Amino acid sequence: MSKPPRFFITPDQVRDPYITVVDDDVRHIGAVLRKQPGDLLTLLDGQGKEYTVRITAIEKTEIDTEIVDRRERKPLSPMIILGQGLPKSDKMDWIVQKATELGVSSLAPIVTERTILKVKDEEKRVARWQKIAREAAMQCDRPDIPQVKTIRSFSTFIRTLAPGPQTLLLLPWEEGTEPVKNVLRGQKDLKHVVVLIGPEGGFSQAEADAAKEKGFHLVSLGPNILRTETAAIAVLSIIGYELH
């Protein structure tokens, strides 16, 4: 038997033992998947609770369901925060999608000294990235949705970052000499990992110095210079291999 299709809800949609599905998912469930009363769905509240529900009624603007099973699913630990220098074109869409699949808990788009992209309609752009993260989380069977932060400058990101004692700070850099695997191995009881990735052209010397002063390890991902989107995926994959 195939698994029921998965959709994210918000906790306020749960009225135990009932859950009401609303918004764009209504059309997808009814018109695209052609589900009927009696069919099962999997609903996740984005905070670790997963429900198996049975459809009881399908209306034009909402779908009524009844809970038949529930379980807790905790997100991966440590939590990974990705500070991504804004790349050109639509590369950020791809980075958000793949970073979600690789387990980031939040993603902060960052404007650096060498950022080329001039972002217009920032709120719409961030909303688009958040939608991409939601869709990717559904597809890859995550129990949570990464939060896409508002666009901020590199200096603001560094200044407002308040890492705790169980936080590891990483900045892959073309002039970094310490292999990232050496920094990751032997780490225990980490709660957070913060990763900074530069845009096309990388980080400036001043930015690297500011990050190092904040406590970031300037690490190497190998002998080759990677594209910004490749660097993000490479370091997230390495973190996943070493720590998860």
Coordinates of N, CA and C in Angstrom, one line a residue:
M1 N 0.8 -1.2 0.0 CA 0.0 0.0 0.0 C 0.9 1.2 0.0
S2 N 0.6 2.2 -0.9 CA 1.3 3.4 -0.9 C 1.1 4.3 0.3
K3 N 2.1 5.1 0.6 CA 1.9 6.0 1.8 C 0.9 7.1 1.4
P4 N 0.1 7.6 2.4 CA -0.7 8.7 2.2 C 0.1 10.0 1.8
P5 N -0.4 10.8 1.0 CA 0.3 12.1 0.6 C 0.5 13.0 1.9
R6 N 1.5 13.7 1.9 CA 1.9 14.5 3.1 C 1.7 16.0 2.8
F7 N 1.2 16.7 3.8 CA 1.0 18.1 3.8 C 1.3 18.8 5.1
F8 N 1.8 20.0 5.0 CA 2.0 20.7 6.3 C 0.8 21.6 6.6
I9 N 0.6 21.6 7.9 CA -0.5 22.5 8.5 C 0.1 23.4 9.6
T10 N -0.6 24.3 10.1 CA -0.2 25.0 11.3 C -0.9 24.4 12.5
P11 N -0.2 24.5 13.7 CA -0.8 23.9 14.9 C -2.2 24.4 15.2
D12 N -2.6 25.6 14.8 CA -3.9 26.1 15.1 C -5.0 25.5 14.2
Q13 N -4.6 24.7 13.2 CA -5.6 24.0 12.4 C -6.1 22.7 13.1
V14 N -5.4 22.3 14.2 CA -5.7 21.1 14.9 C -6.7 21.4 16.0
R15 N -7.9 20.7 15.9 CA -8.9 20.8 16.9 C -9.2 19.3 17.3
D16 N -8.3 18.8 18.1 CA -8.4 17.4 18.4 C -9.8 16.9 18.8
P17 N -10.3 15.8 18.1 CA -9.6 14.9 17.2 C -9.8 15.3 15.7
Y18 N -10.0 16.5 15.4 CA -10.2 16.9 14.0 C -9.2 17.9 13.6
I19 N -8.9 17.9 12.3 CA -8.0 18.9 11.6 C -8.6 19.3 10.4
T20 N -8.6 20.7 10.2 CA -9.2 21.2 8.9 C -8.1 21.7 8.0
V21 N -8.1 21.2 6.8 CA -7.1 21.6 5.8 C -7.6 22.8 5.0
V22 N -6.8 23.8 4.8 CA -7.2 25.0 4.1 C -6.2 25.5 3.1
D23 N -6.5 26.6 2.4 CA -5.6 27.2 1.5 C -5.3 26.4 0.2
D24 N -4.1 26.5 -0.4 CA -3.8 25.9 -1.7 C -3.9 24.4 -1.6
D25 N -3.7 23.8 -0.4 CA -3.7 22.3 -0.4 C -5.1 21.7 -0.6
V26 N -6.1 22.5 -0.4 CA -7.5 22.0 -0.7 C -7.7 21.6 -2.1
R27 N -7.3 22.5 -3.0 CA -7.4 22.2 -4.5 C -6.5 21.0 -4.9
H28 N -5.3 21.0 -4.3 CA -4.4 19.9 -4.7 C -4.9 18.6 -4.3
I29 N -5.5 18.5 -3.0 CA -6.0 17.2 -2.5 C -7.2 16.8 -3.3
G30 N -8.1 17.8 -3.5 CA -9.4 17.4 -4.1 C -9.4 17.3 -5.7
A31 N -8.8 18.3 -6.3 CA -8.8 18.4 -7.8 C -7.7 17.7 -8.4
V32 N -6.5 17.7 -7.8 CA -5.3 17.1 -8.5 C -5.2 15.7 -8.1
L33 N -5.2 15.4 -6.8 CA -5.0 14.0 -6.3 C -6.4 13.3 -6.3
R34 N -7.5 14.0 -6.4 CA -8.8 13.4 -6.5 C -9.1 12.5 -5.3
K35 N -8.7 13.0 -4.1 CA -9.0 12.3 -2.9 C -10.5 12.4 -2.6
Q36 N -11.0 11.4 -1.9 CA -12.5 11.4 -1.5 C -12.6 11.1 0.0
P37 N -13.8 11.4 0.5 CA -14.0 11.1 1.9 C -13.7 9.6 2.2
G38 N -13.0 9.3 3.3 CA -12.5 8.0 3.6 C -11.1 7.8 3.3
D39 N -10.5 8.6 2.4 CA -9.1 8.5 2.1 C -8.2 9.0 3.2
L40 N -7.0 8.5 3.3 CA -6.0 9.0 4.3 C -5.1 10.0 3.8
L41 N -4.7 10.9 4.7 CA -3.6 11.9 4.5 C -2.7 11.9 5.7
T42 N -1.4 12.3 5.4 CA -0.5 12.6 6.5 C -0.3 14.1 6.7
L43 N -0.6 14.6 7.9 CA -0.5 16.1 8.1 C 0.6 16.3 9.2
L44 N 1.5 17.3 8.9 CA 2.5 17.6 9.8 C 2.4 19.1 10.3
D45 N 2.6 19.3 11.6 CA 2.4 20.7 12.1 C 3.7 21.5 12.0
G46 N 4.8 21.0 11.5 CA 6.0 21.7 11.4 C 6.8 21.8 12.6
Q47 N 6.3 21.3 13.7 CA 6.9 21.4 15.0 C 7.2 20.0 15.6
G48 N 7.1 19.0 14.8 CA 7.4 17.6 15.2 C 6.2 16.7 15.4
K49 N 5.0 17.2 15.3 CA 3.8 16.3 15.4 C 3.4 15.9 14.0
E50 N 3.1 14.6 13.8 CA 2.7 14.0 12.6 C 1.4 13.3 12.8
Y51 N 0.4 13.6 12.0 CA -0.9 13.0 12.1 C -1.3 12.2 10.9
T52 N -1.8 11.0 11.1 CA -2.6 10.3 10.0 C -4.0 10.6 10.2
V53 N -4.7 11.1 9.1 CA -6.1 11.5 9.2 C -6.9 10.9 8.1
R54 N -8.2 10.8 8.4 CA -9.1 10.3 7.4 C -10.0 11.5 7.0
I55 N -10.2 11.7 5.6 CA -11.0 12.7 5.1 C -12.5 12.4 5.5
T56 N -13.2 13.4 6.0 CA -14.6 13.2 6.4 C -15.5 14.0 5.4
A57 N -15.0 15.2 4.9 CA -15.7 16.0 4.0 C -14.8 16.9 3.2
I58 N -15.2 17.1 1.9 CA -14.4 18.0 1.1 C -15.3 19.1 0.6
E59 N -15.0 20.3 1.0 CA -15.7 21.5 0.6 C -14.8 22.3 -0.4
K60 N -15.4 23.4 -0.9 CA -14.7 24.2 -1.8 C -13.4 24.9 -1.2
T61 N -13.5 25.3 0.0 CA -12.4 26.1 0.6 C -11.8 25.4 1.8
E62 N -12.2 24.2 2.1 CA -11.6 23.5 3.2 C -11.9 22.0 3.1
I63 N -11.1 21.2 3.8 CA -11.2 19.7 3.9 C -11.3 19.4 5.3
D64 N -12.3 18.7 5.7 CA -12.4 18.2 7.1 C -11.8 16.8 7.3
T65 N -11.1 16.6 8.3 CA -10.5 15.3 8.6 C -10.6 14.9 10.0
E66 N -10.4 13.6 10.3 CA -10.4 13.1 11.7 C -9.1 12.4 11.9
I67 N -8.5 12.6 13.0 CA -7.2 12.0 13.4 C -7.5 10.5 13.7
V68 N -6.6 9.6 13.0 CA -6.7 8.2 13.3 C -5.4 7.7 13.9
D69 N -4.3 8.5 13.8 CA -3.1 8.1 14.4 C -2.2 9.3 14.5
R70 N -1.2 9.3 15.5 CA -0.3 10.5 15.6 C 1.0 10.0 16.2
R71 N 2.1 10.7 15.9 CA 3.4 10.4 16.5 C 4.2 11.7 16.5
E72 N 5.3 11.6 17.3 CA 6.2 12.7 17.4 C 7.5 12.4 16.5
R73 N 7.9 13.4 15.8 CA 9.1 13.3 15.0 C 10.0 14.6 15.3
K74 N 11.2 14.3 15.8 CA 12.0 15.5 16.1 C 12.9 15.8 15.0
P75 N 13.1 17.1 14.7 CA 14.1 17.5 13.7 C 15.5 17.1 14.0
L76 N 16.3 17.1 12.9 CA 17.7 16.6 13.1 C 18.5 17.6 14.1
S77 N 19.4 17.0 14.8 CA 20.3 17.8 15.6 C 21.7 17.4 15.3
P78 N 22.6 18.4 15.3 CA 22.4 19.8 15.6 C 21.7 20.6 14.5
M79 N 21.1 21.7 14.9 CA 20.4 22.5 13.9 C 21.4 23.3 13.1
I80 N 21.2 23.4 11.8 CA 22.1 24.1 10.9 C 21.5 25.4 10.4
I81 N 22.2 26.5 10.6 CA 21.8 27.8 10.1 C 22.7 28.1 8.9
L82 N 22.2 28.4 7.8 CA 22.9 28.7 6.6 C 22.8 30.2 6.2
G83 N 23.9 30.9 6.3 CA 23.9 32.3 5.8 C 24.5 32.3 4.4
Q84 N 23.6 32.5 3.5 CA 24.0 32.4 2.1 C 24.1 33.7 1.4
G85 N 25.3 34.0 0.9 CA 25.5 35.2 0.1 C 24.6 35.1 -1.2
L86 N 23.8 36.1 -1.4 CA 22.9 36.1 -2.5 C 23.6 35.9 -3.9
P87 N 23.2 34.9 -4.6 CA 23.8 34.6 -5.9 C 23.0 35.3 -7.0
K88 N 23.6 35.3 -8.2 CA 22.9 35.9 -9.4 C 21.7 34.9 -9.8
S89 N 20.9 35.5 -10.7 CA 19.8 34.8 -11.3 C 18.9 34.1 -10.3
D90 N 18.4 32.9 -10.6 CA 17.5 32.2 -9.7 C 18.2 31.1 -9.0
K91 N 19.5 31.2 -8.8 CA 20.3 30.1 -8.1 C 19.8 29.9 -6.7
M92 N 19.3 31.0 -6.1 CA 18.9 30.9 -4.7 C 17.7 29.9 -4.6
D93 N 16.8 29.9 -5.6 CA 15.7 28.9 -5.5 C 16.3 27.5 -5.4
W94 N 17.3 27.2 -6.2 CA 17.9 25.9 -6.1 C 18.6 25.6 -4.8
I95 N 19.3 26.6 -4.3 CA 20.0 26.5 -3.0 C 19.0 26.2 -1.9
V96 N 17.9 27.0 -1.9 CA 16.9 26.8 -0.8 C 16.3 25.3 -0.9
Q97 N 16.0 24.9 -2.1 CA 15.4 23.5 -2.2 C 16.4 22.5 -1.7
K98 N 17.6 22.5 -2.2 CA 18.6 21.5 -1.8 C 19.0 21.6 -0.4
A99 N 19.2 22.8 0.1 CA 19.5 23.0 1.6 C 18.4 22.4 2.5
T100 N 17.2 22.6 2.0 CA 16.1 22.0 2.8 C 16.2 20.4 2.8
E101 N 16.5 19.9 1.6 CA 16.7 18.4 1.6 C 17.8 17.9 2.4
L102 N 18.8 18.8 2.6 CA 20.0 18.4 3.4 C 19.9 18.8 4.8
G103 N 18.8 19.3 5.3 CA 18.6 19.4 6.7 C 18.8 20.7 7.4
V104 N 18.9 21.9 6.6 CA 19.1 23.1 7.3 C 17.8 23.5 8.1
S105 N 18.0 24.1 9.2 CA 16.9 24.5 10.1 C 16.4 25.9 9.7
S106 N 17.3 26.8 9.3 CA 17.0 28.1 8.8 C 18.0 28.6 7.8
L107 N 17.6 29.5 7.0 CA 18.4 30.1 5.9 C 18.3 31.6 5.9
A108 N 19.4 32.2 6.0 CA 19.5 33.7 5.9 C 20.1 34.2 4.7
P109 N 19.3 34.8 3.8 CA 19.9 35.4 2.5 C 20.7 36.7 3.0
I110 N 22.0 36.8 2.5 CA 22.9 37.8 2.9 C 23.5 38.6 1.8
V111 N 23.5 39.9 1.9 CA 24.1 40.8 1.0 C 25.5 41.1 1.4
T112 N 26.5 40.8 0.6 CA 27.9 41.0 1.0 C 28.5 42.0 0.1
E113 N 29.8 42.3 0.3 CA 30.5 43.3 -0.5 C 30.5 42.9 -2.0
R114 N 30.5 41.6 -2.3 CA 30.6 41.2 -3.7 C 29.3 40.7 -4.3
T115 N 28.2 40.9 -3.6 CA 26.9 40.5 -4.1 C 26.6 41.4 -5.3
I116 N 26.2 40.7 -6.4 CA 25.9 41.4 -7.6 C 24.4 41.6 -7.8
L117 N 23.6 40.7 -7.3 CA 22.1 40.7 -7.4 C 21.6 41.9 -6.7
K118 N 20.7 42.7 -7.4 CA 19.9 43.8 -6.7 C 18.5 43.2 -6.6
V119 N 18.1 43.0 -5.3 CA 16.8 42.4 -5.0 C 15.8 43.4 -5.0
K120 N 14.7 43.2 -5.8 CA 13.5 44.0 -5.8 C 12.4 43.2 -5.2
D121 N 11.4 43.9 -4.5 CA 10.3 43.2 -3.9 C 10.8 42.1 -3.0
E122 N 11.6 42.5 -2.0 CA 12.2 41.6 -1.0 C 11.2 40.6 -0.4
E123 N 10.1 41.2 0.1 CA 9.1 40.4 0.7 C 8.5 39.3 -0.2
K124 N 8.3 39.6 -1.4 CA 7.8 38.6 -2.4 C 8.9 37.5 -2.6
R125 N 10.1 38.0 -2.7 CA 11.2 37.0 -3.0 C 11.4 36.1 -1.8
V126 N 11.3 36.6 -0.5 CA 11.5 35.7 0.6 C 10.3 34.8 0.7
A127 N 9.1 35.3 0.4 CA 7.9 34.4 0.5 C 8.0 33.3 -0.6
R128 N 8.6 33.6 -1.7 CA 8.8 32.6 -2.7 C 9.8 31.5 -2.2
W129 N 10.9 31.9 -1.6 CA 11.8 31.0 -1.0 C 11.2 30.1 0.1
Q130 N 10.4 30.8 0.9 CA 9.7 30.0 2.0 C 8.8 29.0 1.4
K131 N 8.1 29.3 0.3 CA 7.2 28.3 -0.4 C 8.0 27.2 -0.9
I132 N 9.2 27.5 -1.5 CA 10.1 26.4 -2.1 C 10.5 25.5 -0.9
A133 N 10.9 26.1 0.2 CA 11.3 25.3 1.4 C 10.2 24.4 1.8
R134 N 9.0 24.9 1.9 CA 7.8 24.1 2.3 C 7.6 22.9 1.4
E135 N 7.6 23.2 0.1 CA 7.4 22.1 -0.9 C 8.5 21.1 -0.8
A136 N 9.8 21.5 -0.7 CA 10.9 20.6 -0.6 C 10.8 19.7 0.7
A137 N 10.4 20.4 1.8 CA 10.2 19.6 3.0 C 9.2 18.5 2.9
M138 N 8.1 18.8 2.2 CA 7.0 17.8 2.0 C 7.6 16.7 1.2
Q139 N 8.3 17.0 0.1 CA 8.8 16.0 -0.8 C 9.9 15.1 -0.1
C140 N 10.7 15.6 0.7 CA 11.8 14.8 1.3 C 11.5 14.2 2.7
D141 N 10.2 14.3 3.1 CA 9.8 13.6 4.3 C 10.4 14.2 5.6
R142 N 10.6 15.5 5.6 CA 11.0 16.2 6.8 C 9.8 16.4 7.7
P143 N 10.0 16.5 9.0 CA 9.0 16.8 9.9 C 8.8 18.3 10.2
D144 N 9.7 19.1 9.7 CA 9.7 20.5 9.9 C 10.0 21.3 8.6
I145 N 9.7 22.6 8.6 CA 10.0 23.4 7.5 C 11.1 24.4 7.9
P146 N 12.2 24.5 7.1 CA 13.2 25.5 7.4 C 12.6 26.9 7.3
Q147 N 13.0 27.8 8.2 CA 12.6 29.2 8.1 C 13.5 30.0 7.3
V148 N 13.0 30.7 6.3 CA 13.8 31.6 5.5 C 13.7 33.0 6.1
K149 N 14.8 33.5 6.5 CA 14.9 34.8 7.2 C 14.8 36.0 6.2
T150 N 14.6 37.2 6.6 CA 14.6 38.3 5.8 C 16.0 38.6 5.3
I151 N 16.1 39.3 4.2 CA 17.4 39.6 3.6 C 18.1 40.6 4.5
R152 N 19.4 40.3 4.8 CA 20.2 41.3 5.6 C 21.6 41.4 5.1
S153 N 22.3 42.4 5.6 CA 23.7 42.6 5.2 C 24.6 41.7 6.0
F154 N 25.8 41.4 5.4 CA 26.7 40.6 6.1 C 27.1 41.2 7.5
S155 N 27.3 42.5 7.6 CA 27.6 43.1 8.9 C 26.5 42.9 9.9
T156 N 25.3 43.0 9.4 CA 24.1 42.8 10.4 C 24.1 41.4 10.8
F157 N 24.3 40.5 9.9 CA 24.2 39.0 10.3 C 25.3 38.7 11.3
I158 N 26.5 39.2 11.1 CA 27.6 39.0 12.0 C 27.4 39.6 13.4
R159 N 26.9 40.9 13.3 CA 26.7 41.7 14.6 C 25.6 41.1 15.5
T160 N 24.5 40.6 14.8 CA 23.4 40.1 15.6 C 23.5 38.6 16.0
L161 N 24.5 37.9 15.4 CA 24.7 36.5 15.8 C 25.2 36.3 17.2
A162 N 24.5 35.5 18.0 CA 24.9 35.3 19.4 C 25.0 33.8 19.6
P163 N 26.1 33.2 19.2 CA 26.4 31.8 19.3 C 26.6 31.4 20.8
G164 N 26.0 30.3 21.1 CA 26.1 29.7 22.5 C 27.4 28.9 22.6
P165 N 27.6 28.3 23.7 CA 28.8 27.4 23.9 C 28.8 26.1 23.1
Q166 N 27.6 25.7 22.7 CA 27.5 24.4 21.9 C 27.2 24.7 20.4
T167 N 27.8 25.8 19.9 CA 27.6 26.2 18.6 C 29.0 26.2 17.8
L168 N 29.0 25.7 16.6 CA 30.2 25.7 15.8 C 29.9 26.6 14.6
L169 N 30.9 27.5 14.3 CA 30.8 28.5 13.3 C 31.8 28.1 12.2
L170 N 31.3 28.0 10.9 CA 32.1 27.6 9.8 C 32.0 28.6 8.6
L171 N 33.1 29.0 8.1 CA 33.1 29.8 6.9 C 34.1 29.2 5.8
P172 N 33.5 28.4 4.9 CA 34.4 27.9 3.8 C 34.9 29.1 3.0
W173 N 36.2 29.1 2.7 CA 36.9 30.2 2.1 C 38.0 29.7 1.2
E174 N 38.2 30.3 0.1 CA 39.2 29.8 -0.9 C 40.6 29.9 -0.3
E175 N 40.8 30.8 0.7 CA 42.1 30.9 1.3 C 42.2 30.1 2.7
G176 N 41.1 29.4 3.0 CA 41.1 28.6 4.2 C 42.0 27.4 4.1
T177 N 42.7 27.1 5.2 CA 43.7 26.0 5.1 C 43.3 24.8 5.9
E178 N 42.4 25.0 6.8 CA 42.0 23.8 7.7 C 40.9 23.1 7.1
P179 N 41.0 21.8 6.7 CA 40.0 21.0 6.1 C 38.7 21.0 7.0
V180 N 37.6 21.2 6.5 CA 36.3 21.2 7.3 C 36.1 20.0 8.0
K181 N 36.5 18.8 7.5 CA 36.3 17.5 8.2 C 37.1 17.5 9.5
N182 N 38.3 18.1 9.5 CA 39.1 18.1 10.7 C 38.4 18.9 11.8
V183 N 37.7 20.0 11.5 CA 37.0 20.8 12.5 C 35.7 20.0 13.0
L184 N 35.1 19.3 12.1 CA 33.8 18.6 12.5 C 34.1 17.4 13.3
R185 N 35.2 16.6 13.0 CA 35.4 15.4 13.7 C 35.8 15.7 15.1
G186 N 35.2 14.9 16.0 CA 35.5 15.1 17.4 C 34.5 16.0 18.1
Q187 N 33.7 16.7 17.3 CA 32.7 17.6 17.9 C 31.6 16.8 18.6
K188 N 31.3 17.1 19.9 CA 30.2 16.4 20.6 C 29.2 17.4 21.2
D189 N 28.0 16.9 21.3 CA 26.9 17.7 22.0 C 26.7 19.0 21.3
L190 N 26.9 19.2 20.0 CA 26.6 20.4 19.4 C 25.1 20.6 19.3
K191 N 24.7 21.9 19.5 CA 23.3 22.2 19.3 C 23.0 23.0 18.0
H192 N 24.0 23.7 17.6 CA 23.9 24.5 16.4 C 25.2 24.5 15.6
V193 N 25.0 24.6 14.3 CA 26.2 24.8 13.4 C 25.7 26.0 12.4
V194 N 26.5 27.0 12.4 CA 26.3 28.2 11.5 C 27.3 28.1 10.4
V195 N 26.8 28.2 9.2 CA 27.6 28.1 8.0 C 27.4 29.4 7.2
L196 N 28.5 30.0 6.8 CA 28.5 31.2 5.9 C 29.1 30.8 4.5
I197 N 28.3 31.1 3.5 CA 28.7 30.9 2.1 C 28.7 32.2 1.3
G198 N 29.8 32.5 0.7 CA 29.9 33.7 -0.1 C 29.1 33.6 -1.4
P199 N 28.9 34.8 -2.0 CA 28.3 34.8 -3.4 C 29.3 34.6 -4.4
E200 N 29.0 34.8 -5.7 CA 30.0 34.7 -6.7 C 31.1 35.7 -6.4
G201 N 32.4 35.2 -6.4 CA 33.5 36.1 -6.0 C 33.9 35.9 -4.6
G202 N 33.1 35.2 -3.8 CA 33.4 34.9 -2.4 C 33.4 36.0 -1.5
F203 N 33.9 35.8 -0.3 CA 33.9 36.9 0.7 C 35.2 37.7 0.5
S204 N 35.1 39.0 0.9 CA 36.3 39.8 0.9 C 37.2 39.5 2.1
Q205 N 38.4 40.0 2.1 CA 39.3 39.8 3.2 C 38.7 40.4 4.5
A206 N 38.1 41.6 4.3 CA 37.6 42.2 5.5 C 36.4 41.4 6.1
E207 N 35.6 40.8 5.3 CA 34.5 40.0 5.8 C 35.0 38.7 6.4
A208 N 36.1 38.1 5.8 CA 36.7 36.9 6.4 C 37.3 37.3 7.8
D209 N 37.9 38.4 7.9 CA 38.5 38.8 9.1 C 37.5 39.1 10.2
A210 N 36.4 39.7 9.8 CA 35.3 40.0 10.7 C 34.7 38.7 11.2
A211 N 34.5 37.7 10.3 CA 33.9 36.4 10.7 C 34.9 35.7 11.7
K212 N 36.2 35.7 11.4 CA 37.2 35.0 12.2 C 37.2 35.7 13.6
E213 N 37.1 37.0 13.7 CA 37.0 37.7 15.0 C 35.8 37.2 15.8
K214 N 34.7 36.9 15.1 CA 33.5 36.5 15.7 C 33.6 35.1 16.2
G215 N 34.5 34.3 15.7 CA 34.7 32.9 16.1 C 34.5 31.9 15.1
F216 N 34.4 32.3 13.8 CA 34.2 31.4 12.7 C 35.6 30.7 12.4
H217 N 35.5 29.4 12.1 CA 36.6 28.7 11.5 C 36.7 29.0 10.0
L218 N 37.8 29.5 9.5 CA 37.9 29.6 8.0 C 38.4 28.3 7.5
V219 N 37.5 27.6 6.9 CA 37.8 26.2 6.5 C 37.9 26.0 5.0
S220 N 38.6 24.9 4.6 CA 38.7 24.6 3.2 C 37.8 23.4 2.8
L221 N 37.2 23.5 1.6 CA 36.4 22.4 1.1 C 37.2 21.5 0.1
G222 N 38.5 21.8 0.0 CA 39.3 21.0 -1.0 C 40.1 22.0 -1.9
P223 N 40.9 21.4 -2.8 CA 41.8 22.2 -3.6 C 41.1 23.1 -4.7
N224 N 39.9 22.7 -5.1 CA 39.2 23.4 -6.2 C 38.3 24.5 -5.7
I225 N 38.2 25.6 -6.4 CA 37.3 26.7 -6.1 C 35.9 26.3 -6.6
L226 N 34.9 26.3 -5.7 CA 33.6 25.8 -6.0 C 32.7 27.0 -6.3
R227 N 31.7 26.8 -7.1 CA 30.6 27.8 -7.3 C 29.9 28.0 -6.0
T228 N 29.2 29.1 -5.8 CA 28.5 29.4 -4.5 C 27.5 28.3 -4.2
E229 N 26.7 27.9 -5.3 CA 25.7 26.9 -5.0 C 26.3 25.5 -4.7
T230 N 27.4 25.2 -5.4 CA 28.1 24.0 -5.1 C 28.7 23.9 -3.7
A231 N 29.3 25.1 -3.3 CA 29.9 25.1 -1.9 C 28.9 24.9 -0.9
A232 N 27.7 25.5 -1.0 CA 26.6 25.3 0.0 C 26.2 23.9 0.1
I233 N 26.0 23.2 -1.0 CA 25.6 21.8 -1.0 C 26.7 20.9 -0.5
A234 N 28.0 21.2 -0.8 CA 29.1 20.4 -0.4 C 29.3 20.4 1.1
V235 N 29.2 21.6 1.7 CA 29.5 21.7 3.1 C 28.3 21.1 3.9
L236 N 27.1 21.3 3.4 CA 25.9 20.7 4.1 C 26.0 19.2 4.1
S237 N 26.4 18.7 2.9 CA 26.6 17.2 2.8 C 27.6 16.7 3.8
I238 N 28.7 17.4 3.9 CA 29.8 17.0 4.8 C 29.3 17.0 6.2
I239 N 28.6 18.1 6.6 CA 28.1 18.2 8.0 C 27.1 17.0 8.2
G240 N 26.3 16.7 7.3 CA 25.3 15.7 7.5 C 26.0 14.3 7.7
Y241 N 27.1 14.1 6.9 CA 27.8 12.8 7.0 C 28.5 12.7 8.4
E242 N 29.1 13.8 8.8 CA 29.9 13.8 10.0 C 29.1 13.8 11.3
L243 N 28.0 14.5 11.3 CA 27.3 14.9 12.5 C 25.9 14.2 12.7
H244 N 25.3 13.8 11.6 CA 23.9 13.2 11.7 C 23.9 11.7 11.7

